[in-house]
Each structure stands twice: as C-alpha cells, then as structure tokens.
Coordinates of C-alpha atoms in Angstrom, one line a residue:
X9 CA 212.0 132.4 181.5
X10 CA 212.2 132.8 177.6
X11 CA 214.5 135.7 176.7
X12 CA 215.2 137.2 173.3
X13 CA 217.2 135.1 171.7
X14 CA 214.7 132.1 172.1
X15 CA 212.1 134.1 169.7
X16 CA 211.4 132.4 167.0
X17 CA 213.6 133.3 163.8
X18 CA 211.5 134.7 160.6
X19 CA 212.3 132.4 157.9
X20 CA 213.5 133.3 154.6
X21 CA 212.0 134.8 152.1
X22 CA 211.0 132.7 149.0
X23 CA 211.6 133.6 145.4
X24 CA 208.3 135.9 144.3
X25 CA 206.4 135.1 147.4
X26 CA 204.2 137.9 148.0
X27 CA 204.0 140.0 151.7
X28 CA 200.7 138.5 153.1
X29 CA 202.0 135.0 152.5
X30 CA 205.2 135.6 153.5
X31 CA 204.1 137.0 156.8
X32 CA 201.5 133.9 157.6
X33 CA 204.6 131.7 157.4
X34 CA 205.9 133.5 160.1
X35 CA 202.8 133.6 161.9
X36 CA 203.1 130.0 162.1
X37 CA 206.0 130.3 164.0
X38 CA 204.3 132.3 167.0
X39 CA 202.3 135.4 168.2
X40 CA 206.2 136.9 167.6
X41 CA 208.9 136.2 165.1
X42 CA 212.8 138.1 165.3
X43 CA 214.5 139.1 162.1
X44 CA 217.9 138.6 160.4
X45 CA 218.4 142.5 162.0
X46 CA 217.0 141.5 165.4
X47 CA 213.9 143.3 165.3
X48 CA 210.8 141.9 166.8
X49 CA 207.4 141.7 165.2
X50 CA 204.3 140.8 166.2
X51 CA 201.0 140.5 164.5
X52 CA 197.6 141.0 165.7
X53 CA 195.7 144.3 166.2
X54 CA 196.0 143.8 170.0
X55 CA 199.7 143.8 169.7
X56 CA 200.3 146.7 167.0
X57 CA 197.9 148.6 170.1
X58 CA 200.0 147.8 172.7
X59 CA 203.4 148.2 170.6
X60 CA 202.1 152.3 170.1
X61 CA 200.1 153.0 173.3
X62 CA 202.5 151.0 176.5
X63 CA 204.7 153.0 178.9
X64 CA 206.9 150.6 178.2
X65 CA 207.7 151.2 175.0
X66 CA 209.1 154.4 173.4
X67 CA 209.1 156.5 169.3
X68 CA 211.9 154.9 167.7
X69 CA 213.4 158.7 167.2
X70 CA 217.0 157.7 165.1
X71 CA 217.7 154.3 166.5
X72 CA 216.9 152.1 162.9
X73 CA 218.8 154.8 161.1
X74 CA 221.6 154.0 164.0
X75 CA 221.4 150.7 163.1
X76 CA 222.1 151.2 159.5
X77 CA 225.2 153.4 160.4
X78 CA 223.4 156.5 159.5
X79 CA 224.6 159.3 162.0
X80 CA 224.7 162.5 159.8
X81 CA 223.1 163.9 156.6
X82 CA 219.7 165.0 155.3
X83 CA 218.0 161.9 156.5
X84 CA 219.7 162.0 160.0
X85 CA 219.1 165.8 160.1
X86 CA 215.4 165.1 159.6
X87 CA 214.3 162.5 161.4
X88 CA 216.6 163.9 164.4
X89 CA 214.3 167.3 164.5
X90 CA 210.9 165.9 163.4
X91 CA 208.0 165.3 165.4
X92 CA 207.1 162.1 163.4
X93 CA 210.5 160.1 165.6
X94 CA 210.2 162.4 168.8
X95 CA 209.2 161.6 172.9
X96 CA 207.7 163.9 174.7
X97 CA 207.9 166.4 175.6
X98 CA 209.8 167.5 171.8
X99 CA 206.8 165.6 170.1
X100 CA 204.0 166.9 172.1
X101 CA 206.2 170.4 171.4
X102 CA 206.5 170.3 167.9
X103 CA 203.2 168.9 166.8
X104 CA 201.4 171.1 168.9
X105 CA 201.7 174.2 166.5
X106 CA 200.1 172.0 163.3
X107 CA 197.5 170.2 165.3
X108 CA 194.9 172.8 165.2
X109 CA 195.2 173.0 161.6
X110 CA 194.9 169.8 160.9
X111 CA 191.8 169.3 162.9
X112 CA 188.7 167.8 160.9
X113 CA 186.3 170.9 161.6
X114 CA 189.0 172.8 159.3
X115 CA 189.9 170.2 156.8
X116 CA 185.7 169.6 156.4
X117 CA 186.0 173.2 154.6
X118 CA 189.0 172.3 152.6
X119 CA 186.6 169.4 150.6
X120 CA 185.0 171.4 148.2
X121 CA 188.8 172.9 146.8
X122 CA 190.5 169.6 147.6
X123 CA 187.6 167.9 145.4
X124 CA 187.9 170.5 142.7
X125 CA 191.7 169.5 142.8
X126 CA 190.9 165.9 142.4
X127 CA 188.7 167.3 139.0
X128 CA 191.4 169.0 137.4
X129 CA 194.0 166.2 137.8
X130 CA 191.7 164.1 136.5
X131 CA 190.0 165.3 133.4
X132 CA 192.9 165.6 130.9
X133 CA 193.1 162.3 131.2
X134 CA 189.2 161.0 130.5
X135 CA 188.6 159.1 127.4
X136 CA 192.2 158.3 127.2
X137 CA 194.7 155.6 128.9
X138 CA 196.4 156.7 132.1
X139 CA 199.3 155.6 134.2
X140 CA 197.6 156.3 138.1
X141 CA 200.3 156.5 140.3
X142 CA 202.5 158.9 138.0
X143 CA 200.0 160.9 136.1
X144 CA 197.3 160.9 138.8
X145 CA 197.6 159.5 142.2
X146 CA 200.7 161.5 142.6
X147 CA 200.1 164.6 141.2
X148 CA 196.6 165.2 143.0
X149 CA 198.0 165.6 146.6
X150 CA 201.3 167.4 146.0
X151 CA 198.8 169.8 144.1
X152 CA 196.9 169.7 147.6
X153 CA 199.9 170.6 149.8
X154 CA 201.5 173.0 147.4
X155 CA 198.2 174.7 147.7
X156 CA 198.1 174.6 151.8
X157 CA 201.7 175.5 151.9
X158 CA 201.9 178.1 149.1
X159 CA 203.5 176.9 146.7
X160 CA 203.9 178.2 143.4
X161 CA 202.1 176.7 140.4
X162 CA 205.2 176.4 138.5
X163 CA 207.2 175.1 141.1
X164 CA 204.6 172.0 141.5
X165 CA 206.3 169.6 139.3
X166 CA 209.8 170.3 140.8
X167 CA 208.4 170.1 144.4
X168 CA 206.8 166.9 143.6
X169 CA 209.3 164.8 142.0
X170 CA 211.4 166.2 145.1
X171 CA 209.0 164.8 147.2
X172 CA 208.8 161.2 145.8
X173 CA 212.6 160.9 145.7
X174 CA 213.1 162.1 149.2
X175 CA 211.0 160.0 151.4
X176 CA 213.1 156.7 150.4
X177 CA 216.0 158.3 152.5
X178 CA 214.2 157.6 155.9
X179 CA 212.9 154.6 155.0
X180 CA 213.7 151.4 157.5
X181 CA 216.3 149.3 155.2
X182 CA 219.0 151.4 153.4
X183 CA 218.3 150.8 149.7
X184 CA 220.8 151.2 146.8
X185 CA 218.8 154.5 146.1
X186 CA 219.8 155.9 149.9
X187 CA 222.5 158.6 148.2
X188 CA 220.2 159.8 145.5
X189 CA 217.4 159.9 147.9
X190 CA 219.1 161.5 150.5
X191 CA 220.4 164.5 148.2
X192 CA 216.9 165.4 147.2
X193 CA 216.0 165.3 151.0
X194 CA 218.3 168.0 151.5
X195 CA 217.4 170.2 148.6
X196 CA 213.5 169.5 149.9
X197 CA 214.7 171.0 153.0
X198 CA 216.2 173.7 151.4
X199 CA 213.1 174.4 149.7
X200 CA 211.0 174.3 153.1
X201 CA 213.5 176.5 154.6
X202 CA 213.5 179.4 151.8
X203 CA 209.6 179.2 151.8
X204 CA 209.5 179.9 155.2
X205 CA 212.1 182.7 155.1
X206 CA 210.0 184.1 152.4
X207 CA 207.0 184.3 154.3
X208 CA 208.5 185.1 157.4
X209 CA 209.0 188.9 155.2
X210 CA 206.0 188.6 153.3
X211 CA 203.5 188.2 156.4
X212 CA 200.2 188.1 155.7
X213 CA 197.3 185.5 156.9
X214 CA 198.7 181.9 155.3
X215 CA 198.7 178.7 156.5
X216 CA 202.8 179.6 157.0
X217 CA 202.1 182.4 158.7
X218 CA 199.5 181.0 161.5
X219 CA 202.3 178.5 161.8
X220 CA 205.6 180.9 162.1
X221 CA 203.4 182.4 164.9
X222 CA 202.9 179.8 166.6
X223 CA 206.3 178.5 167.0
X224 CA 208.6 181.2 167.1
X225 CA 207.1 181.9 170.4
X226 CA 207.0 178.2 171.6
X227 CA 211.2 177.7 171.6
X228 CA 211.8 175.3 168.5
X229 CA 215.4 175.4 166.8
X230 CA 215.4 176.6 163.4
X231 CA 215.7 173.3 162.7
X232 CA 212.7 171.7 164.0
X233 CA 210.7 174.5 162.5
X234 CA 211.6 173.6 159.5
X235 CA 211.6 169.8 159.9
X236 CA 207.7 170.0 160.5
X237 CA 206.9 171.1 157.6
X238 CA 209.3 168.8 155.2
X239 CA 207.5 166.3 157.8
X240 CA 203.4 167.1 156.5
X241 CA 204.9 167.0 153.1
X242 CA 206.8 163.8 152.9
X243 CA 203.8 162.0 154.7
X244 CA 201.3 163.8 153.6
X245 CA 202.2 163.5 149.5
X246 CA 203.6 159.9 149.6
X247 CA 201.0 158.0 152.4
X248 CA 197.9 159.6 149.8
X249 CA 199.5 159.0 146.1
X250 CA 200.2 155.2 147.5
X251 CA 196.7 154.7 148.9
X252 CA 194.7 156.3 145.8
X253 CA 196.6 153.9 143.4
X254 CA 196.1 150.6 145.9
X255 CA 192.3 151.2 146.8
X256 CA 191.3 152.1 142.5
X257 CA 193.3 149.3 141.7
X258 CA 191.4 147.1 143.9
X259 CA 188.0 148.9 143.5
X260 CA 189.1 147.4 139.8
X261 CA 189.4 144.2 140.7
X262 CA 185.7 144.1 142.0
X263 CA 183.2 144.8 140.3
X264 CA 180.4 145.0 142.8
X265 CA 182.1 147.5 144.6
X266 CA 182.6 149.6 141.7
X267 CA 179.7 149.2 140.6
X268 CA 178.2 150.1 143.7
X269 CA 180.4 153.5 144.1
X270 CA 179.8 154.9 140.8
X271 CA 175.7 154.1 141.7
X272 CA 176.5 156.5 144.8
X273 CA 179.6 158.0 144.7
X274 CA 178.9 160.5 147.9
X275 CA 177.0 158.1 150.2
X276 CA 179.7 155.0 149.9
X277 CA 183.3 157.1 149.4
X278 CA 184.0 156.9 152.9
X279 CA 183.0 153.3 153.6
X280 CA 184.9 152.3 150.2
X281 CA 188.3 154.2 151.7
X282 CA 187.9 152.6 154.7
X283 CA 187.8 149.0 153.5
X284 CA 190.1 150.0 150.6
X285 CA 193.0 151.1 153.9
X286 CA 192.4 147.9 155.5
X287 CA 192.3 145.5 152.6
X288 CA 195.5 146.9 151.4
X289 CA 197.2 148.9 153.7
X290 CA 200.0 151.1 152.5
X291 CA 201.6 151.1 156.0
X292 CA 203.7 147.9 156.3
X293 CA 204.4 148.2 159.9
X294 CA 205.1 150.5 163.0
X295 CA 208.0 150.9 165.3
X296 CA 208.6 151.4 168.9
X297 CA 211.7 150.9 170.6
X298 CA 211.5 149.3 174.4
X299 CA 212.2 152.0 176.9
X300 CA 211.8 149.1 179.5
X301 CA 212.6 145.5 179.8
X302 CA 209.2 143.9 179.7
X303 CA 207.2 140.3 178.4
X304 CA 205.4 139.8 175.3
X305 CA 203.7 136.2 175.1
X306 CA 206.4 135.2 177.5
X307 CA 209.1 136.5 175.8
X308 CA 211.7 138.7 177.8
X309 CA 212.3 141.7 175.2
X310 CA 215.0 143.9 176.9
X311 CA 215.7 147.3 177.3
X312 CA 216.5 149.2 173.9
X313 CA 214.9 146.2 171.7
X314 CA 213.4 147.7 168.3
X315 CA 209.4 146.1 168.5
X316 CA 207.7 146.3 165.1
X317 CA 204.1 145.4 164.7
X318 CA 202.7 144.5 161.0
X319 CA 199.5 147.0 159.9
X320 CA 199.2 144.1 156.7
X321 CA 198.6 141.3 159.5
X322 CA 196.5 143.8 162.0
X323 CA 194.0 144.8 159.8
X324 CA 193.6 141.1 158.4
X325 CA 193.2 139.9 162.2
X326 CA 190.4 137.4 162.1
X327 CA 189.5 138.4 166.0
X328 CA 188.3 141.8 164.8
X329 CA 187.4 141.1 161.5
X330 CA 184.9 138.5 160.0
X331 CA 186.1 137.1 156.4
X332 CA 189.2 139.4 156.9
X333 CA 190.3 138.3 153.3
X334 CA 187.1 139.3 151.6
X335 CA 187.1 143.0 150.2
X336 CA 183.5 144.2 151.7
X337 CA 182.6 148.1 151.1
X338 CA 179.7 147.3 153.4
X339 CA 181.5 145.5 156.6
X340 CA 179.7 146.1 159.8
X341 CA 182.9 145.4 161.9
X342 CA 185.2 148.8 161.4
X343 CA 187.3 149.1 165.0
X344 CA 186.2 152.7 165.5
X345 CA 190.2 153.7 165.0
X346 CA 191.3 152.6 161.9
X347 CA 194.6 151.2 162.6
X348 CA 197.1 152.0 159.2
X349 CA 196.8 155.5 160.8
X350 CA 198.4 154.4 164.2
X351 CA 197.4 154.3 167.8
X352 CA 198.3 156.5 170.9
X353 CA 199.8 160.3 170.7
X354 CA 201.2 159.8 167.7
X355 CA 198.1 158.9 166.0
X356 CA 198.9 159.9 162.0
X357 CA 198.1 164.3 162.1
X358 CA 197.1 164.5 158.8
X359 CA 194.4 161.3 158.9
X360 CA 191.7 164.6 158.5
X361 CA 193.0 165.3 155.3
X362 CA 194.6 161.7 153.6
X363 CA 190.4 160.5 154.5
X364 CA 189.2 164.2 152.3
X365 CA 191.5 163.5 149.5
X366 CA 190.9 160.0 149.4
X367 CA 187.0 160.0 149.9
X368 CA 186.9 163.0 147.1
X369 CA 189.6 161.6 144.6
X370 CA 188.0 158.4 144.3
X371 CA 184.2 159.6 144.7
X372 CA 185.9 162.2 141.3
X373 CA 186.8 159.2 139.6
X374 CA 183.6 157.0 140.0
X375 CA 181.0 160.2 138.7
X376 CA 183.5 161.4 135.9
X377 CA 184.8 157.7 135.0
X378 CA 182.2 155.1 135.4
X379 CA 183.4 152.8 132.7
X380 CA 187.0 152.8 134.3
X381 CA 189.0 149.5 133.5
X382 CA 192.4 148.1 133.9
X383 CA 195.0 148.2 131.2
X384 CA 196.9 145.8 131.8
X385 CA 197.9 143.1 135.2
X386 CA 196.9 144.9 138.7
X387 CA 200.1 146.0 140.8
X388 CA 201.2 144.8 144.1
X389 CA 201.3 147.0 147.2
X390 CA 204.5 145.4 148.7
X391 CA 206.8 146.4 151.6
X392 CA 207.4 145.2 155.4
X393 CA 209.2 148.5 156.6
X394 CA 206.7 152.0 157.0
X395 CA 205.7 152.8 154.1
X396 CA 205.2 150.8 151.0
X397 CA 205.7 150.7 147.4
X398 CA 203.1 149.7 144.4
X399 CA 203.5 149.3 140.8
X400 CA 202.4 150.8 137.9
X401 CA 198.5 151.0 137.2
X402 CA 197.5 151.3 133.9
X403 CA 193.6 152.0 133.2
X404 CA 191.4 153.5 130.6
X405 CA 188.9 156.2 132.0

C-alpha cells in the first residue's frame, strides 16, 4: 500500500518559469505531487471536486497559518472567527446571516448602480493612459462595497489601500510583507468594528442593519460578527480588482474577442467573464485538510494531511474542456459550476456580485473604450497559494 511519503516530490522551481509550466512538470510526475512543506496537490477538475465536496476531507480553518507558526495576531484573529476557514456548524452559523443578501435575485437589482459605478471610475481616465489594476480595477469594487457597507466617500481611499494591504496577511506562504500586512489587518478590523458600533446607534434600514439583526439574535461572539464583514470585504475587493485586470488584459491580447465585445457588449459580457475566469484564473488553488485517513490514486493520505487542488490546472483539464489552451468567448463546454468559485458549502458567497461587477465593468469598458490598447508588455497573473497576484497593466482608452 503506497503511503504518503511515497508521493511524488514537486520538483523545483526553475529560474523565470511561469505557473502553468511549472505545474505541467509536475503533472508529469502523477495525478498527485507533495511539496517541500508536505502539502499534497492534485490536478484535475475531478479532484479539486472531490478535495471541496468529500466527508473525508475538512475547511482548513487555522492549520496553514499553524504551520507557519502563526498562533496570535490580526491574521490568527481573523481567520480563527471567519466563516471563510470554518466547519459546520460555525460556518453554516456565520454565513447564514449574509447569504440572503448575497443571493442573485438581490444583487440582479444592484446592476444598474454597480454599472454606473464602473462609469464613474472609468471616465476620468478615457482619452488618456491608465494604469488598470491601481487606477481602475481596484478602485471600482472598493467603491462597490463601500457603497453596500456604508462607507463614507471620503473614507474610500483609506479603506481601500487598507484593504489591499491586508489580505497578504492570510495568504498561504508567510511573505516578507507578513508584519506590514498584518498591522493593516488589524486597523481594517478596527474599522469594521467602529462601523458597526456606529450603526448599531444609528439604526435605520442598511445593509448593516438587516445584518446586526440577524446575528445578534443567532449567538455569534463579537468577534465573528465582526470577522464577516472584514471577510466580504477582503474577498470581495481583492478576488474582483485581480480578475478585472487579468480578463482586460487578455481580452487585449485577442483581438477577436475584443472585437467581438465592443460589437455587443450586453449580449457577450457574461460569456467573455466566464472564459476570461477560466483562462486565467485568479484562484491558484483550494485547501482542505483530511479529517480522515483515506486513498487518492492509491496513495494513503493520513489523517490531518493539508490536500490542495490547483484551479490553474482544473480549469485547463482537457477532460472537460476541448482546446483548454485556446481563449474562446464562445466555448460550448462551460461545466455548469464554474470552478475558481469553489465547490460544496463553501461555494464562493459573493460569486452573485464578483459575476455583476465583472460582466458590467468590462461591458463599461468595451462601449466607452472601443479603441482600448496595451501600453506596454501584458502582466502575468502568477501565484500557487489562494489568491494571486498580477502586474501592472498599462493601456490607452
């Protein structure tokens, strides 16, 4: 019987190699490859299913930030009390209270002010040179949550930079920025927490409000109230700005689907986010952690193993996808679940809204910027762990 420590070791990286690449080599190795950390990974859409949906595998809650010798602080604080690390019945407890808002029915009547969003961000900058991810791609959907939340206009540009600083901290490898990042996770918490108190006096019919009612009668610590909401934000702010810049960049880089989205905007924006999430998916991979001993492709995995499985590879699988490498806007062969938005309960809550903003930012940018071109080299979406980086995008509109 093959056990753990037979898995085949990931080899290492080369100089410059790029993630796609990198990960084939692995691929080579097996249907699952173990890390320099001991993590497993596997890489087909079957497996990233099974990896989120099995009984015999569990949320990760704080056992990566464990294994980095985090145990305290604002990043051990949040994951510790947010639904987005939790088991039931904590998950099913704290998501429960956002779930209704977050349903597609009431994001559908969000569009029109989360498209006239999108237009504001946007037109200082037509005619002119832009940088996307800074002066566009992230300002649009901290402008989106700051408006769902109740945010201040003038408090935007703190919140945001807040934001973007803050998510490093929970990211899976502890990176040189971990102290910086982790400071502005606890002033973003701070932040969430005075909002809340503020509108816990103020009252009044707010998204905050429908919320505070909701769980102060359904037995959540002050803590996990709280953690929720820095929760939506974090995910919510950093998953869209990522996945605007990647999908424009790469609408960019092909002609004949920009050209066929500016020719009809409304009728292809949902088609061209959907390709645009698969082709380059800003969701490296997702964690489970193995609540039972159990086989993989033969392999024993035991009790308490962390199981990774790579989005890039899954939605690149050639047994769902025909010409997985070519960037098609009209492919036939969507899986009816996309899967950079996860599998099983904890399916991504805020898919509703990252699909709204994307569909209307980009179907914005097509009617209002037609002649759109790059400025310079395209950037690279890169990352194995959660969530991903990219580079700068420079373009004309």
């Amino acid at each position: 019987m093959l056990t753990l420590r037979d898995i085949p070791r990931s080899p290492d990286r080369l100089p410059g190699e790029e993630d796609l690449p990198y990960l084939r080599r692995q691929m080579e190795l097996g249907p699952i490859v173990k890390d320099r950390m001991g993590m497993v990974h596997t890489f087909s859409q079957a497996h990233l299913l099974r990896c989120l949906t099995s009984d015999d595998t569990r949320q990760i809650e704080t056992d990566v930030l464990r294994l980095q010798g985090i145990t305290e602080g604002p990043a051990f604080r949040m994951a510790s009390n947010s639904m987005l690390f939790a088991n039931d019945p904590e998950h099913r407890q704290r998501r429960a209270p956002l779930a209704r808002a977050f349903a597609w029915k009431m994001i559908a009547e969000l569009r029109p002010e989360i498209r006239a969003a999108a237009d504001e961000v946007i037109a200082p900058h037509l005619g002119g040179p832009v940088e996307m991810l800074g002066e566009i791609a992230g300002p649009f959907p901290a402008r989106v949550l700051a408006q769902v939340i109740g945010l201040d206009a003038e408090d935007l540009p703190h919140f945001t930079r807040l934001v973007y600083s803050a998510i490093r901290c929970v990211s899976v490898a502890r990176t040189a920025e971990y102290e910086e990042s982790s400071a502005d996770m606890g002033r973003l918490w701070a932040a969430i927490e005075a909002l809340l108190n503020e509108r816990r006096r103020a009252g009044g019919e707010t998204f905050l409000s429908d919320y505070l009612a909701r769980v102060e009668i359904g037995g959540m610590t002050a803590d996990e109230i709280v953690a929720q909401i820095v929760t939506l934000v974090l995910a919510g702010a950093d998953t869209a700005r990522l996945a605007l810049t990647a999908i424009f960049a790469r609408l960019l880089q092909e002609p004949e689907a920009w050209a066929a989205l500016t020719g009809d905007p409304e009728g292809l924006k949902a088609a061209v986010v959907e390709e645009g999430l698969r082709f380059d998916p800003i969701i490296g991979s997702l964690s489970r952690t193995v609540r039972t001993a159990h086989r993989v492709e033969g392999y024993l995995l035991p009790e308490g193993a962390i199981l990774g499985a790579f989005v890039i590879t899954a939605t690149r699988d050639p047994a769902v996808y025909a010409d997985p490498d070519r960037f098609d806007v009209g492919r036939a062969d969507q899986p009816k679940l996309h899967p950079t938005f996860g599998f099983g309960p904890h399916r991504c809550l805020g898919e509703a809204l990252a699909r709204t903003e994307l569909e209307e930012a980009l179907a914005a940018l097509a009617t209002r910027a037609p002649a759109a071109r790059l400025d310079g080299p395209p950037p690279t979406v890169r990352g194995l762990g959660a969530v991903r980086t990219i580079g700068r995008l420079a373009v004309s509109l």
